[in-house]
C-alpha cells in the first residue's frame, strides 16, 4: 500500500520545485568554482535535513561547494544505509523549456535537474520525512548525502571516498525509471596522437601526413580492436563500446599536417583497468600499423571512471527489488551503460545500487522532465527499503 497520501504527493512536488528553482549549473570545474554552483541547493538541503532531526556535516570540496552528510545515528555494529544524490546539473543553453521555473505540464514537471537528479534528491528527502513522521527507529544509522560535482567527474563522490567516509549500503540517485540498477559500465577517455612531418602542400612527398596516418589508425580500430571487444560480454551490460568523439588535425589547407589527434570514449566493463586497456590498444596498433605505430601515441586523458556490479542476490539489491515489487510493479535487476557516483562508492567496497525517478533519455536534454507519478513511486520504494531496517517493530 502506498504511503503517499495526497498531502505527501503535494509535498514531494513542492520539494522538487524548490530544488529546481535553485540553479546549480556545473559546466566545468572553473565555472562551477567561480559560481559556487551547488551553494544555494546545499543551503536548502541542509535546512531540510536539520528539520528531519539529522545531524548535518558540511564538507567543502571547493569553496562554497560542499558535500552534505545528514545522519540519524543507530545502534553500533552495523554499517549505515546511505541515500545519495548529486546537487549539480549540466548547463541550460540549449533548453527549450524554462530551466528554473519548475513548471507542471500535465503529468510531468519540466526544468533542468528534474530528472538528473533533483528528482531523486527530492524523493529521498521525502522518504526520510515519511519515516520521521511515522516515528521509525532503525537497526543501523541512516544517512543522506547530497553530493557536489558529479557532472564533471564524480568529484564529490571521489572526495568522500578519499576522506574515508563510512557509507555502508548506498543507494545512488539517478534516473532509472524507478528500476533497480545493480551494474553500470565504467568510462575511460583516451587520446590518440598521430605524428607526421610538415611540408608545403604542393610537395606532399616531402612531408608525412599525420591525418592520413590517423585514417589508418581509425581503420585499425574499426577492423580489429572494436570487433574484438564483443568477446567480453556482461549479462546485464553487454560488451564494451568505443566512440570516436573528437578529431583535430592540420593547420592550413596548403600545409602537410604534422599532427592529428582523436579522443575516444571507451565504455568498459566492471573489473577492467586502464592499464589493461592501454596495453591492449597499443598491441592492436602495433599489429595493424607495423613500424608506423612508433609515430602514434596513446594515453588516458584522465583516470578511469570505474564501473560496478553488485550481485542481485546481495541484501541491498534484493531488498530494493522487493520494495519495487511491493508497489505493484514487476522488478528485475538492470544494468546501464552510463557511469555515476556508484562507481567510486563500489570501488571503495560499499554495496551499491542506482535508483531514481525519470528516464535517462531526458537527462541533459532540451526539455528535461520527470513524471510526477514516478516521483511519488520512488518515495514509496525508498520507504519500503527503510521499512526493512526498522527496529521499533521488533522491540
PDB file of C-alpha atoms in Angstrom, residues 49-190:
ATOM      1  CA  UNK A  49      17.990  17.691   6.905  1.00  0.00           C
ATOM      2  CA  UNK A  50      18.058  19.724  10.104  1.00  0.00           C
ATOM      3  CA  UNK A  51      14.254  19.780  10.186  1.00  0.00           C
ATOM      4  CA  UNK A  52      14.339  15.980   9.938  1.00  0.00           C
ATOM      5  CA  UNK A  53      16.389  15.812  13.122  1.00  0.00           C
ATOM      6  CA  UNK A  54      19.569  14.710  11.391  1.00  0.00           C
ATOM      7  CA  UNK A  55      22.998  15.822  12.431  1.00  0.00           C
ATOM      8  CA  UNK A  56      24.445  17.550   9.384  1.00  0.00           C
ATOM      9  CA  UNK A  57      28.088  17.713   8.372  1.00  0.00           C
ATOM     10  CA  UNK A  58      29.156  20.101   5.634  1.00  0.00           C
ATOM     11  CA  UNK A  59      32.386  19.034   3.928  1.00  0.00           C
ATOM     12  CA  UNK A  60      33.666  21.588   1.441  1.00  0.00           C
ATOM     13  CA  UNK A  61      35.402  20.104  -1.588  1.00  0.00           C
ATOM     14  CA  UNK A  62      35.903  23.558  -3.117  1.00  0.00           C
ATOM     15  CA  UNK A  63      34.957  26.959  -1.650  1.00  0.00           C
ATOM     16  CA  UNK A  64      31.168  27.159  -1.475  1.00  0.00           C
ATOM     17  CA  UNK A  65      30.835  23.676  -2.985  1.00  0.00           C
ATOM     18  CA  UNK A  66      30.238  21.165  -0.196  1.00  0.00           C
ATOM     19  CA  UNK A  67      29.172  17.604   0.195  1.00  0.00           C
ATOM     20  CA  UNK A  68      26.433  17.374   2.823  1.00  0.00           C
ATOM     21  CA  UNK A  69      26.048  14.352   5.092  1.00  0.00           C
ATOM     22  CA  UNK A  70      22.902  14.126   7.192  1.00  0.00           C
ATOM     23  CA  UNK A  71      22.742  11.280   9.713  1.00  0.00           C
ATOM     24  CA  UNK A  72      20.401   9.567  12.101  1.00  0.00           C
ATOM     25  CA  UNK A  73      22.533   7.531  14.462  1.00  0.00           C
ATOM     26  CA  UNK A  74      21.621   3.927  15.128  1.00  0.00           C
ATOM     27  CA  UNK A  75      22.893   1.042  17.214  1.00  0.00           C
ATOM     28  CA  UNK A  76      26.573   0.248  16.891  1.00  0.00           C
ATOM     29  CA  UNK A  77      27.659  -2.752  14.902  1.00  0.00           C
ATOM     30  CA  UNK A  78      26.022  -2.340  11.503  1.00  0.00           C
ATOM     31  CA  UNK A  79      27.229  -0.015   8.742  1.00  0.00           C
ATOM     32  CA  UNK A  80      24.815   2.731   7.677  1.00  0.00           C
ATOM     33  CA  UNK A  81      22.344   2.918   4.851  1.00  0.00           C
ATOM     34  CA  UNK A  82      23.239   5.927   2.707  1.00  0.00           C
ATOM     35  CA  UNK A  83      20.903   7.624   0.246  1.00  0.00           C
ATOM     36  CA  UNK A  84      22.959   9.766  -2.144  1.00  0.00           C
ATOM     37  CA  UNK A  85      22.085  12.183  -4.932  1.00  0.00           C
ATOM     38  CA  UNK A  86      24.116  14.916  -6.564  1.00  0.00           C
ATOM     39  CA  UNK A  87      23.096  18.560  -6.422  1.00  0.00           C
ATOM     40  CA  UNK A  88      24.696  19.874  -9.631  1.00  0.00           C
ATOM     41  CA  UNK A  89      23.221  19.928 -13.134  1.00  0.00           C
ATOM     42  CA  UNK A  90      24.509  20.405 -16.645  1.00  0.00           C
ATOM     43  CA  UNK A  91      24.053  23.708 -18.481  1.00  0.00           C
ATOM     44  CA  UNK A  92      20.865  25.239 -19.823  1.00  0.00           C
ATOM     45  CA  UNK A  93      21.894  26.976 -23.072  1.00  0.00           C
ATOM     46  CA  UNK A  94      20.072  24.546 -25.374  1.00  0.00           C
ATOM     47  CA  UNK A  95      16.908  24.209 -23.305  1.00  0.00           C
ATOM     48  CA  UNK A  96      13.548  24.850 -24.943  1.00  0.00           C
ATOM     49  CA  UNK A  97      11.628  24.957 -21.645  1.00  0.00           C
ATOM     50  CA  UNK A  98      12.205  27.405 -18.772  1.00  0.00           C
ATOM     51  CA  UNK A  99      15.104  25.782 -16.919  1.00  0.00           C
ATOM     52  CA  UNK A 100      14.386  27.018 -13.393  1.00  0.00           C
ATOM     53  CA  UNK A 101      10.623  27.635 -13.326  1.00  0.00           C
ATOM     54  CA  UNK A 102       9.657  24.096 -12.218  1.00  0.00           C
ATOM     55  CA  UNK A 103       6.568  24.218 -14.431  1.00  0.00           C
ATOM     56  CA  UNK A 104       3.966  21.467 -14.195  1.00  0.00           C
ATOM     57  CA  UNK A 105       2.821  20.433 -17.657  1.00  0.00           C
ATOM     58  CA  UNK A 106       0.168  17.781 -17.477  1.00  0.00           C
ATOM     59  CA  UNK A 107       1.621  14.852 -15.539  1.00  0.00           C
ATOM     60  CA  UNK A 108       5.267  15.978 -15.554  1.00  0.00           C
ATOM     61  CA  UNK A 109       7.480  18.711 -14.138  1.00  0.00           C
ATOM     62  CA  UNK A 110       9.884  20.292 -16.635  1.00  0.00           C
ATOM     63  CA  UNK A 111      13.157  22.025 -15.902  1.00  0.00           C
ATOM     64  CA  UNK A 112      16.869  21.454 -15.524  1.00  0.00           C
ATOM     65  CA  UNK A 113      17.595  18.831 -12.912  1.00  0.00           C
ATOM     66  CA  UNK A 114      14.042  17.489 -12.644  1.00  0.00           C
ATOM     67  CA  UNK A 115      15.317  14.174 -13.950  1.00  0.00           C
ATOM     68  CA  UNK A 116      19.079  14.382 -13.327  1.00  0.00           C
ATOM     69  CA  UNK A 117      18.987  14.296 -10.452  1.00  0.00           C
ATOM     70  CA  UNK A 118      16.999  16.616  -8.240  1.00  0.00           C
ATOM     71  CA  UNK A 119      14.035  14.280  -8.679  1.00  0.00           C
ATOM     72  CA  UNK A 120      15.977  11.600  -6.804  1.00  0.00           C
ATOM     73  CA  UNK A 121      17.117  14.109  -4.199  1.00  0.00           C
ATOM     74  CA  UNK A 122      13.537  15.219  -3.546  1.00  0.00           C
ATOM     75  CA  UNK A 123      12.265  11.626  -3.409  1.00  0.00           C
ATOM     76  CA  UNK A 124      14.964  10.600  -0.927  1.00  0.00           C
ATOM     77  CA  UNK A 125      14.307  13.606   1.304  1.00  0.00           C
ATOM     78  CA  UNK A 126      10.577  12.882   1.220  1.00  0.00           C
ATOM     79  CA  UNK A 127      11.128   9.225   2.130  1.00  0.00           C
ATOM     80  CA  UNK A 128      13.129  10.323   5.163  1.00  0.00           C
ATOM     81  CA  UNK A 129      10.351  12.759   6.070  1.00  0.00           C
ATOM     82  CA  UNK A 130       7.809   9.920   5.948  1.00  0.00           C
ATOM     83  CA  UNK A 131       9.979   7.801   8.247  1.00  0.00           C
ATOM     84  CA  UNK A 132      10.298  10.754  10.623  1.00  0.00           C
ATOM     85  CA  UNK A 133       6.545  11.379  10.624  1.00  0.00           C
ATOM     86  CA  UNK A 134       5.909   7.700  11.366  1.00  0.00           C
ATOM     87  CA  UNK A 135       8.378   7.713  14.255  1.00  0.00           C
ATOM     88  CA  UNK A 136      10.508   4.894  12.890  1.00  0.00           C
ATOM     89  CA  UNK A 137      13.796   3.899  14.501  1.00  0.00           C
ATOM     90  CA  UNK A 138      16.351   1.830  12.666  1.00  0.00           C
ATOM     91  CA  UNK A 139      18.703  -1.072  13.258  1.00  0.00           C
ATOM     92  CA  UNK A 140      21.592   0.878  11.736  1.00  0.00           C
ATOM     93  CA  UNK A 141      22.467   4.516  11.053  1.00  0.00           C
ATOM     94  CA  UNK A 142      20.667   6.154   8.136  1.00  0.00           C
ATOM     95  CA  UNK A 143      22.439   8.841   6.114  1.00  0.00           C
ATOM     96  CA  UNK A 144      21.533  11.282   3.362  1.00  0.00           C
ATOM     97  CA  UNK A 145      24.387  12.540   1.192  1.00  0.00           C
ATOM     98  CA  UNK A 146      23.890  15.461  -1.178  1.00  0.00           C
ATOM     99  CA  UNK A 147      26.998  15.467  -3.350  1.00  0.00           C
ATOM    100  CA  UNK A 148      28.679  18.144  -5.422  1.00  0.00           C
ATOM    101  CA  UNK A 149      30.445  17.879  -8.746  1.00  0.00           C
ATOM    102  CA  UNK A 150      29.030  14.693 -10.259  1.00  0.00           C
ATOM    103  CA  UNK A 151      28.584  16.168 -13.721  1.00  0.00           C
ATOM    104  CA  UNK A 152      32.299  16.907 -14.112  1.00  0.00           C
ATOM    105  CA  UNK A 153      33.714  13.594 -12.975  1.00  0.00           C
ATOM    106  CA  UNK A 154      32.100  12.470  -9.708  1.00  0.00           C
ATOM    107  CA  UNK A 155      34.207  14.976  -7.758  1.00  0.00           C
ATOM    108  CA  UNK A 156      32.077  14.847  -4.626  1.00  0.00           C
ATOM    109  CA  UNK A 157      31.918  11.062  -4.535  1.00  0.00           C
ATOM    110  CA  UNK A 158      35.668  10.772  -5.036  1.00  0.00           C
ATOM    111  CA  UNK A 159      36.238  13.251  -2.204  1.00  0.00           C
ATOM    112  CA  UNK A 160      34.041  11.226   0.143  1.00  0.00           C
ATOM    113  CA  UNK A 161      35.959   8.060  -0.694  1.00  0.00           C
ATOM    114  CA  UNK A 162      39.317   9.808  -0.276  1.00  0.00           C
ATOM    115  CA  UNK A 163      38.211  11.066   3.150  1.00  0.00           C
ATOM    116  CA  UNK A 164      37.308   7.537   4.222  1.00  0.00           C
ATOM    117  CA  UNK A 165      33.612   8.270   4.728  1.00  0.00           C
ATOM    118  CA  UNK A 166      31.665   5.294   6.076  1.00  0.00           C
ATOM    119  CA  UNK A 167      28.815   4.755   3.634  1.00  0.00           C
ATOM    120  CA  UNK A 168      27.692   1.163   4.169  1.00  0.00           C
ATOM    121  CA  UNK A 169      24.853   0.278   1.815  1.00  0.00           C
ATOM    122  CA  UNK A 170      24.489   3.014  -0.797  1.00  0.00           C
ATOM    123  CA  UNK A 171      21.501   3.929  -2.969  1.00  0.00           C
ATOM    124  CA  UNK A 172      22.710   6.383  -5.617  1.00  0.00           C
ATOM    125  CA  UNK A 173      20.006   8.574  -7.109  1.00  0.00           C
ATOM    126  CA  UNK A 174      19.939   8.683 -10.900  1.00  0.00           C
ATOM    127  CA  UNK A 175      17.074   8.485 -13.418  1.00  0.00           C
ATOM    128  CA  UNK A 176      16.426   4.739 -13.758  1.00  0.00           C
ATOM    129  CA  UNK A 177      12.649   4.927 -14.328  1.00  0.00           C
ATOM    130  CA  UNK A 178      12.353   3.504 -10.801  1.00  0.00           C
ATOM    131  CA  UNK A 179      14.154   0.321 -11.790  1.00  0.00           C
ATOM    132  CA  UNK A 180      16.946  -1.134  -9.668  1.00  0.00           C
ATOM    133  CA  UNK A 181      20.314  -0.845 -11.395  1.00  0.00           C
ATOM    134  CA  UNK A 182      22.897  -3.249  -9.992  1.00  0.00           C
ATOM    135  CA  UNK A 183      25.622  -2.685 -12.604  1.00  0.00           C
ATOM    136  CA  UNK A 184      26.939   0.011 -14.859  1.00  0.00           C
ATOM    137  CA  UNK A 185      29.861   0.396 -17.201  1.00  0.00           C
ATOM    138  CA  UNK A 186      32.919   2.463 -16.477  1.00  0.00           C
ATOM    139  CA  UNK A 187      34.439   5.020 -18.819  1.00  0.00           C
ATOM    140  CA  UNK A 188      37.993   5.550 -19.995  1.00  0.00           C
ATOM    141  CA  UNK A 189      38.599   8.611 -22.156  1.00  0.00           C
ATOM    142  CA  UNK A 190      41.598   8.183 -24.421  1.00  0.00           C
TER     143      UNK A 190
END
